[in-house]
Coordinates of C-alpha atoms in Angstrom, one line a residue:
Chain A
M1 CA 0.0 0.0 0.0
S2 CA 2.6 2.6 1.1
G3 CA 4.4 4.4 -1.7
A4 CA 1.8 3.4 -4.3
G5 CA 0.1 6.8 -4.5
V6 CA -0.2 9.7 -6.8
I7 CA 0.7 13.2 -5.4
S8 CA 0.9 16.5 -7.2
F9 CA 0.9 20.2 -6.1
E10 CA 0.8 22.8 -8.7
L11 CA 0.7 26.6 -8.8
V12 CA -1.6 28.1 -11.4
D13 CA -1.5 31.7 -12.6
G14 CA -4.9 33.3 -12.0
P15 CA -8.2 31.4 -11.4
I16 CA -8.5 27.6 -11.6
E17 CA -10.9 26.4 -14.3
A18 CA -13.3 23.4 -13.9
G19 CA -11.7 20.2 -14.9
Q20 CA -8.1 21.4 -14.7
G21 CA -5.4 18.9 -13.8
R22 CA -7.3 15.7 -13.8
V23 CA -5.1 12.7 -12.7
A24 CA -7.6 9.9 -13.4
A25 CA -5.2 8.3 -15.9
S26 CA -2.3 8.1 -13.5
V27 CA -4.5 6.6 -10.8
D28 CA -5.7 3.9 -13.3
A29 CA -2.0 3.1 -13.8
L30 CA -1.8 2.1 -10.1
G31 CA -3.5 -1.1 -11.0
E32 CA -6.3 -3.2 -9.4
A33 CA -4.8 -3.3 -5.9
N34 CA -5.3 0.5 -5.7
E35 CA -8.6 0.9 -7.3
V36 CA -10.7 4.0 -6.7
G37 CA -14.3 4.0 -5.5
A38 CA -14.5 7.6 -4.5
V39 CA -13.4 10.9 -6.0
L40 CA -13.7 14.0 -3.9
E41 CA -13.1 17.5 -5.3
F42 CA -13.0 20.5 -3.1
C43 CA -12.9 24.0 -4.6
G44 CA -12.2 27.2 -2.6
V45 CA -14.0 30.2 -4.1
V46 CA -13.2 33.8 -3.5
R47 CA -16.0 35.4 -1.5
R48 CA -17.5 38.8 -2.2
S49 CA -16.5 40.3 1.1
E50 CA -14.0 40.0 3.9
R51 CA -14.8 41.3 7.4
G52 CA -17.9 43.0 5.9
R53 CA -15.9 45.0 3.3
A54 CA -16.6 44.4 -0.4
L55 CA -13.8 42.7 -2.4
V56 CA -13.2 42.5 -6.1
A57 CA -10.4 40.0 -6.0
L58 CA -7.7 38.4 -4.0
D59 CA -4.0 38.6 -4.9
Y60 CA -2.3 35.3 -4.0
E61 CA 1.4 35.1 -3.4
A62 CA 3.5 31.9 -3.0
Y63 CA 7.2 31.2 -2.3
P64 CA 8.3 28.6 -4.8
P65 CA 9.7 26.0 -4.5
M66 CA 9.0 26.0 -0.7
T67 CA 5.3 26.3 -1.3
Q68 CA 5.2 23.2 -3.5
N69 CA 7.6 21.3 -1.3
E70 CA 5.4 21.9 1.8
G71 CA 2.3 21.1 -0.2
V72 CA 3.7 17.8 -1.3
R73 CA 5.1 16.9 2.1
I74 CA 1.7 17.3 3.7
A75 CA 0.1 15.2 0.9
Q76 CA 2.6 12.4 1.5
D77 CA 1.9 12.5 5.3
I78 CA -1.9 12.3 4.7
L79 CA -1.6 9.7 2.0
E80 CA 0.2 7.4 4.4
E81 CA -2.1 8.2 7.3
T82 CA -5.3 7.6 5.5
G83 CA -4.4 5.1 2.7
V84 CA -6.0 7.2 0.0
R85 CA -4.7 6.6 -3.6
A86 CA -4.2 10.2 -4.8
I87 CA -4.0 13.7 -3.6
E88 CA -3.8 16.4 -6.2
V89 CA -3.7 20.1 -5.4
L90 CA -3.9 23.2 -7.6
H91 CA -3.5 26.7 -6.0
S92 CA -3.7 30.0 -7.7
V93 CA -1.0 32.7 -7.6
G94 CA -1.7 36.2 -8.7
R95 CA -5.2 37.8 -9.0
V96 CA -8.3 35.7 -8.6
P97 CA -11.6 37.6 -9.0
V98 CA -14.6 37.2 -6.6
G99 CA -16.6 34.0 -7.4
A100 CA -13.7 32.2 -9.0
C101 CA -11.8 29.2 -7.7
S102 CA -8.4 29.7 -6.2
F103 CA -7.8 26.3 -4.7
L104 CA -8.7 22.8 -6.0
L105 CA -8.1 19.7 -4.0
R106 CA -8.9 16.3 -5.5
V107 CA -8.6 13.1 -3.5
Q108 CA -9.1 9.6 -4.9
S109 CA -9.7 6.7 -2.5
A110 CA -11.1 3.2 -2.3
H111 CA -14.0 4.3 -0.1
R112 CA -15.5 7.6 0.9
A113 CA -14.6 7.7 4.6
E114 CA -10.9 8.0 4.1
G115 CA -11.3 10.4 1.2
L116 CA -13.4 12.8 3.3
R117 CA -11.0 12.5 6.2
A118 CA -8.0 13.1 3.9
A119 CA -9.6 16.2 2.4
S120 CA -10.4 17.7 5.7
A121 CA -6.9 17.0 7.1
Y122 CA -5.2 18.3 4.0
I123 CA -7.0 21.7 4.0
E124 CA -6.4 22.1 7.8
R125 CA -2.7 21.5 7.5
M126 CA -2.3 23.5 4.3
K127 CA -3.7 26.6 5.9
Q128 CA -1.1 26.3 8.7
E129 CA 1.9 25.0 6.9
V130 CA 2.0 25.8 3.2
P131 CA 3.5 29.3 2.4
L132 CA 0.7 31.1 0.6
W133 CA -0.6 34.5 1.3
K134 CA -3.5 36.6 0.0
L135 CA -3.9 40.3 -0.2
P136 CA -7.4 41.7 -0.6
V137 CA -8.2 44.0 -3.6
W138 CA -11.1 46.1 -2.2
A139 CA -13.9 47.4 -4.3
G140 CA -13.0 51.0 -5.2
D141 CA -9.3 50.4 -4.9
A142 CA -9.0 48.2 -8.0
Chain B
M1 CA 30.6 53.4 11.9
A2 CA 29.2 49.9 11.2
D3 CA 31.0 47.0 12.8
P4 CA 33.1 45.4 10.0
H5 CA 32.6 42.0 11.7
A6 CA 28.8 42.2 12.0
V7 CA 27.0 39.9 9.7
M8 CA 24.1 41.1 7.6
F9 CA 20.8 39.2 7.2
E10 CA 18.7 39.7 4.2
V11 CA 15.2 38.5 5.0
R12 CA 12.6 38.0 2.3
L13 CA 9.0 39.2 3.1
F14 CA 5.7 38.1 1.6
G15 CA 2.1 39.0 1.4
P16 CA 0.7 41.1 4.2
Q17 CA 4.1 41.5 5.9
A18 CA 5.7 42.7 2.7
Q19 CA 2.8 45.2 2.3
L20 CA 3.1 46.4 6.0
A21 CA 6.8 46.8 5.8
G22 CA 6.6 48.4 2.4
R23 CA 9.4 46.2 1.1
R24 CA 10.2 42.7 -0.1
V25 CA 13.6 42.4 1.6
L26 CA 14.5 43.5 5.1
E27 CA 18.2 44.0 5.8
L28 CA 19.3 43.5 9.4
D29 CA 22.6 43.7 11.2
G30 CA 23.3 40.6 13.3
P31 CA 25.3 40.8 16.5
A32 CA 29.1 41.1 16.0
G33 CA 30.6 37.7 15.5
G34 CA 27.9 35.7 17.3
A35 CA 25.5 33.2 15.9
V36 CA 21.8 34.1 15.7
T37 CA 19.0 31.7 16.2
A38 CA 15.7 31.8 14.4
G39 CA 13.9 32.9 17.6
Q40 CA 16.5 35.7 18.0
L41 CA 16.1 36.8 14.4
L42 CA 12.3 37.1 14.9
E43 CA 13.0 39.4 17.8
R44 CA 15.4 41.4 15.8
I45 CA 12.9 41.8 13.0
A46 CA 10.2 43.1 15.4
E47 CA 12.7 45.6 16.8
A48 CA 14.1 46.8 13.5
C49 CA 10.7 47.1 11.7
P50 CA 7.9 48.4 13.9
A51 CA 5.3 47.5 11.2
L52 CA 6.2 43.8 11.8
A53 CA 6.3 44.0 15.6
A54 CA 2.8 42.5 15.9
S55 CA 3.2 39.7 13.4
A56 CA 6.9 38.7 13.8
P57 CA 6.5 36.7 17.1
A58 CA 3.9 34.5 15.4
S59 CA 6.0 34.0 12.3
R60 CA 8.5 31.4 11.4
V61 CA 12.0 31.6 9.8
A62 CA 12.8 29.6 6.7
V63 CA 16.3 29.0 5.5
D64 CA 16.8 27.7 2.0
H65 CA 13.1 26.9 1.9
R66 CA 13.0 24.9 5.1
V67 CA 11.4 26.1 8.4
L68 CA 13.8 26.3 11.3
A69 CA 13.0 25.5 14.9
P70 CA 13.4 28.6 17.2
E71 CA 16.7 27.3 18.6
D72 CA 18.2 26.6 15.1
V73 CA 21.1 28.9 14.1
V74 CA 20.4 31.0 10.9
D75 CA 23.1 30.9 8.3
P76 CA 23.3 34.5 7.0
A77 CA 24.7 33.3 3.7
A78 CA 21.6 31.2 2.9
E79 CA 18.3 32.4 1.6
V80 CA 16.4 33.6 4.7
A81 CA 12.6 34.2 4.6
L82 CA 10.0 35.3 7.1
I83 CA 7.0 33.0 6.9
G84 CA 4.2 35.0 8.4
L85 CA 0.7 33.9 9.0
I86 CA -0.4 31.8 6.1
S87 CA -3.7 32.5 4.3
G88 CA -4.0 30.2 1.3
G89 CA -6.9 28.2 0.3
Chain C
M1 CA -31.0 31.7 6.5
S2 CA -33.5 28.8 6.6
G3 CA -35.3 28.1 3.4
A4 CA -32.8 30.0 1.3
G5 CA -31.2 26.9 -0.1
V6 CA -30.9 25.1 -3.4
I7 CA -31.8 21.4 -3.3
S8 CA -32.1 18.9 -6.2
F9 CA -32.1 15.1 -6.5
E10 CA -32.1 13.7 -10.0
L11 CA -32.0 10.1 -11.4
V12 CA -29.9 9.7 -14.5
D13 CA -30.0 6.8 -16.9
G14 CA -26.6 5.1 -17.0
P15 CA -23.3 6.7 -15.9
I16 CA -23.0 10.3 -14.7
E17 CA -20.7 12.4 -16.8
A18 CA -18.3 15.0 -15.4
G19 CA -19.9 18.4 -15.1
Q20 CA -23.4 17.1 -15.2
G21 CA -26.1 19.1 -13.4
R22 CA -24.2 22.2 -12.2
V23 CA -26.3 24.5 -10.1
A24 CA -23.9 27.4 -9.9
A25 CA -26.3 29.8 -11.5
S26 CA -29.1 29.1 -9.1
V27 CA -26.8 29.5 -6.1
D28 CA -25.7 32.9 -7.4
A29 CA -29.4 33.8 -7.4
L30 CA -29.5 33.3 -3.6
G31 CA -27.7 36.6 -3.4
E32 CA -24.9 38.1 -1.3
A33 CA -26.2 36.9 2.1
N34 CA -25.8 33.3 0.9
E35 CA -22.6 33.5 -0.9
V36 CA -20.5 30.4 -1.5
G37 CA -16.8 30.0 -0.5
A38 CA -16.5 26.2 -0.9
V39 CA -17.8 23.8 -3.5
L40 CA -17.4 20.1 -2.7
E41 CA -18.1 17.4 -5.2
F42 CA -18.1 13.7 -4.3
C43 CA -18.3 11.1 -7.0
G44 CA -18.9 7.4 -6.3
V45 CA -17.2 5.2 -8.8
V46 CA -18.1 1.5 -9.5
R47 CA -15.2 -0.6 -8.3
R48 CA -13.8 -3.5 -10.3
S49 CA -14.7 -6.2 -7.8
E50 CA -17.1 -7.0 -5.0
R51 CA -16.2 -9.4 -2.2
G52 CA -13.2 -10.5 -4.3
R53 CA -15.2 -11.3 -7.4
A54 CA -14.6 -9.4 -10.7
L55 CA -17.4 -7.1 -11.8
V56 CA -18.2 -5.6 -15.2
A57 CA -20.9 -3.3 -14.1
L58 CA -23.6 -2.6 -11.5
D59 CA -27.3 -2.4 -12.4
Y60 CA -29.0 0.3 -10.2
E61 CA -32.7 0.3 -9.4
A62 CA -34.8 3.1 -7.9
Y63 CA -38.4 3.4 -6.8
P64 CA -39.6 6.8 -8.2
P65 CA -40.9 9.0 -6.9
M66 CA -40.1 7.7 -3.4
T67 CA -36.4 7.7 -4.2
Q68 CA -36.4 11.4 -5.1
N69 CA -38.7 12.3 -2.2
E70 CA -36.4 10.6 0.3
G71 CA -33.3 12.1 -1.3
V72 CA -34.8 15.6 -1.1
R73 CA -36.1 15.1 2.4
I74 CA -32.6 14.2 3.7
A75 CA -31.1 17.2 1.8
Q76 CA -33.6 19.5 3.5
D77 CA -32.7 18.1 6.9
I78 CA -29.0 18.5 6.3
L79 CA -29.3 21.9 4.8
E80 CA -31.0 23.1 7.9
E81 CA -28.6 21.3 10.3
T82 CA -25.4 22.5 8.6
G83 CA -26.4 25.9 7.0
V84 CA -24.9 24.9 3.7
R85 CA -26.3 26.8 0.6
A86 CA -26.9 24.0 -1.8
I87 CA -27.1 20.2 -1.9
E88 CA -27.4 18.7 -5.4
V89 CA -27.5 14.9 -6.0
L90 CA -27.4 12.8 -9.2
H91 CA -27.8 9.1 -8.9
S92 CA -27.7 6.6 -11.8
V93 CA -30.3 4.0 -12.6
G94 CA -29.7 1.2 -15.0
R95 CA -26.3 -0.1 -15.9
V96 CA -23.1 1.6 -14.9
P97 CA -19.8 0.0 -16.0
V98 CA -16.8 -0.4 -13.7
G99 CA -14.8 2.8 -13.4
A100 CA -17.7 5.1 -14.1
C101 CA -19.5 7.4 -11.7
S102 CA -22.9 6.3 -10.4
F103 CA -23.4 9.0 -7.8
L104 CA -22.5 12.6 -7.7
L105 CA -23.0 14.9 -4.6
R106 CA -22.3 18.6 -4.9
V107 CA -22.4 20.8 -1.8
Q108 CA -22.0 24.5 -1.8
S109 CA -21.3 26.4 1.4
A110 CA -19.9 29.5 2.9
H111 CA -16.9 27.7 4.5
R112 CA -15.4 24.3 4.1
A113 CA -16.2 22.9 7.5
E114 CA -19.9 22.7 7.1
G115 CA -19.6 21.6 3.5
L116 CA -17.5 18.5 4.5
R117 CA -19.8 17.8 7.4
A118 CA -22.9 18.0 5.1
A119 CA -21.3 15.7 2.5
S120 CA -20.4 13.1 5.0
A121 CA -23.8 13.2 6.7
Y122 CA -25.7 13.1 3.4
I123 CA -23.9 10.0 2.1
E124 CA -24.4 8.3 5.4
R125 CA -28.1 8.9 5.5
M126 CA -28.6 8.2 1.8
K127 CA -27.2 4.8 2.2
Q128 CA -29.7 4.0 5.0
E129 CA -32.8 5.8 3.8
V130 CA -33.0 6.4 0.1
P131 CA -34.5 3.5 -1.9
L132 CA -31.8 2.5 -4.3
W133 CA -30.5 -0.9 -5.0
K134 CA -27.7 -2.4 -7.0
L135 CA -27.3 -5.8 -8.6
P136 CA -23.8 -6.9 -9.6
V137 CA -23.1 -7.9 -13.2
W138 CA -20.2 -10.4 -12.8
A139 CA -17.5 -10.8 -15.3
G140 CA -18.4 -13.8 -17.5
D141 CA -22.2 -13.4 -16.9
A142 CA -22.6 -10.2 -18.9
Chain D
M1 CA -61.8 -22.4 -1.3
A2 CA -60.3 -19.0 -0.6
D3 CA -62.0 -17.0 2.1
P4 CA -64.1 -14.4 0.2
H5 CA -63.5 -11.9 3.0
A6 CA -59.7 -12.2 3.1
V7 CA -57.9 -9.1 1.8
M8 CA -55.1 -9.5 -0.7
F9 CA -51.8 -7.6 -0.5
E10 CA -49.7 -6.9 -3.6
V11 CA -46.2 -6.1 -2.4
R12 CA -43.7 -4.6 -4.9
L13 CA -40.2 -6.0 -4.7
F14 CA -36.9 -4.4 -5.8
G15 CA -33.2 -5.1 -6.4
P16 CA -31.8 -8.2 -4.7
Q17 CA -35.1 -9.1 -3.1
A18 CA -36.9 -9.1 -6.5
Q19 CA -34.0 -11.2 -7.8
L20 CA -34.2 -13.7 -4.9
A21 CA -37.9 -14.0 -5.1
G22 CA -37.9 -14.3 -8.9
R23 CA -40.7 -11.8 -9.1
R24 CA -41.4 -8.1 -8.9
V25 CA -44.8 -8.4 -7.1
L26 CA -45.6 -10.7 -4.3
E27 CA -49.3 -11.5 -3.7
L28 CA -50.3 -12.3 -0.1
D29 CA -53.5 -13.2 1.6
G30 CA -54.2 -11.2 4.7
P31 CA -56.1 -12.4 7.7
A32 CA -59.9 -12.5 7.2
G33 CA -61.4 -9.1 8.0
G34 CA -58.6 -8.1 10.4
A35 CA -56.1 -5.2 9.9
V36 CA -52.5 -6.0 9.2
T37 CA -49.6 -3.8 10.6
A38 CA -46.4 -3.2 8.7
G39 CA -44.6 -5.5 11.2
Q40 CA -47.1 -8.3 10.7
L41 CA -46.8 -7.9 6.9
L42 CA -43.0 -8.4 7.1
E43 CA -43.7 -11.6 9.1
R44 CA -46.2 -12.8 6.5
I45 CA -43.7 -12.1 3.7
A46 CA -41.0 -14.1 5.4
E47 CA -43.4 -17.1 5.8
A48 CA -44.9 -16.9 2.3
C49 CA -41.6 -16.5 0.5
P50 CA -38.7 -18.5 1.9
A51 CA -36.2 -16.6 -0.4
L52 CA -37.0 -13.4 1.6
A53 CA -37.1 -15.0 5.0
A54 CA -33.6 -13.8 5.8
S55 CA -34.0 -10.2 4.5
A56 CA -37.6 -9.4 5.4
P57 CA -37.1 -8.8 9.1
A58 CA -34.6 -6.1 8.4
S59 CA -36.8 -4.5 5.7
R60 CA -39.3 -1.8 5.9
V61 CA -42.8 -1.4 4.4
A62 CA -43.7 1.6 2.3
V63 CA -47.3 2.5 1.5
D64 CA -47.9 5.1 -1.2
H65 CA -44.1 5.9 -1.2
R66 CA -43.9 6.5 2.6
V67 CA -42.2 4.3 5.1
L68 CA -44.5 2.9 7.8
A69 CA -43.7 2.4 11.4
P70 CA -44.0 -1.3 12.4
E71 CA -47.3 -0.7 14.3
D72 CA -48.9 1.3 11.4
V73 CA -51.8 -0.5 9.6
V74 CA -51.2 -1.3 6.0
D75 CA -54.0 -0.2 3.6
P76 CA -54.3 -3.1 1.1
A77 CA -55.8 -0.8 -1.5
A78 CA -52.7 1.4 -1.5
E79 CA -49.4 0.8 -3.3
V80 CA -47.4 -1.4 -1.0
A81 CA -43.6 -1.9 -1.4
L82 CA -41.0 -3.8 0.4
I83 CA -37.9 -1.6 1.0
G84 CA -35.1 -4.0 1.6
L85 CA -31.5 -3.2 2.5
I86 CA -30.6 -0.1 0.5
S87 CA -27.3 -0.2 -1.5
G88 CA -27.1 3.1 -3.5
G89 CA -24.1 5.4 -3.8

């Protein structure tokens, strides 16, 4: 089981589009012993306001390659802890307008329980450990 | 006159901290000759840059893209970065 | 907050395709007070074997309209319990081949925590309460 | 000769239970005149159809697309369905 997993962490300029970065093919290549019965996608969307003030966008900043290194390290930890087959992450850098997706997490697993657990744990740790910052672009300032 | 033996730290800043400090690199003099730990560097940053006094204590120091423990010594020749409160996702 | 939610439960003939049944537009119509910061999609995929025996497909059966009624009732309960903005479900009826998606759950919420909680709770209850049955189509019998 | 006053229940079957029973509708005689609860109907199903004896006790009865409590009386004129172990998702 251990080691037979697919991990990726990618920075994307601007918003993430639906369907970007699918890894279905590479998970298929893991073979029958690692087959997938649950695919979970989580998308973080830029909200229209922050602390009550209207936003037009968020500007995201990363610190490559530390950002990717930390993103992959966490994915490896969680893959081992939960036994999921694949953890794939896309995160925006640069400007992402309100309503658009800035973060996409896709987890593939044999069953739903460990997939949901892995997604929750990944997001929690990412928000503590992966160097990514956002700056608000307020309505009126843009 | 600057101490010719004092080491100089160049600390990279990001996101809200870069905005608060109004710069992307902070230059700091280290103590003459002596080694500086990550914890001490955070204290130095808070002293040297009042705009970062509030956030520096809760930040971490990365050297060559790895987070240091507070007691680890910072190599001033390496790439030093201030990893402030993260806000991705 | 209560009542201002989007719910749908739909039966689909055969496998569910990626991107089917998006409700983004209707959630936008909920307005600023109900804005969405997290979109979670869960897809159930037909596995290649069941209790060690190779499958080629599953044949799903529903009992309309009881199936949809129960699916909507659970969504209403969970929308109220968790405060998520939208719960949308697609479930296959008829034959779904191995590797294809037979169940898609999409939850839209202000923040991730309640979205993950709602997804987990929905699947748990659906598997107990919504009349849906599957019959295996074994390799060799097809 | 069949009791002319006995009611007849037509119970719809689905999925694995329909496959086990080899039919989609099970016809059962009820007791003469008396009312039948959902719990009693499950017992009658298990007796009348040995293929469902194992699964009937863990099943539920739906009447007109609503699940009954075990003590609820089943209206034989309504649409009666056996909701066996669910396996969607």
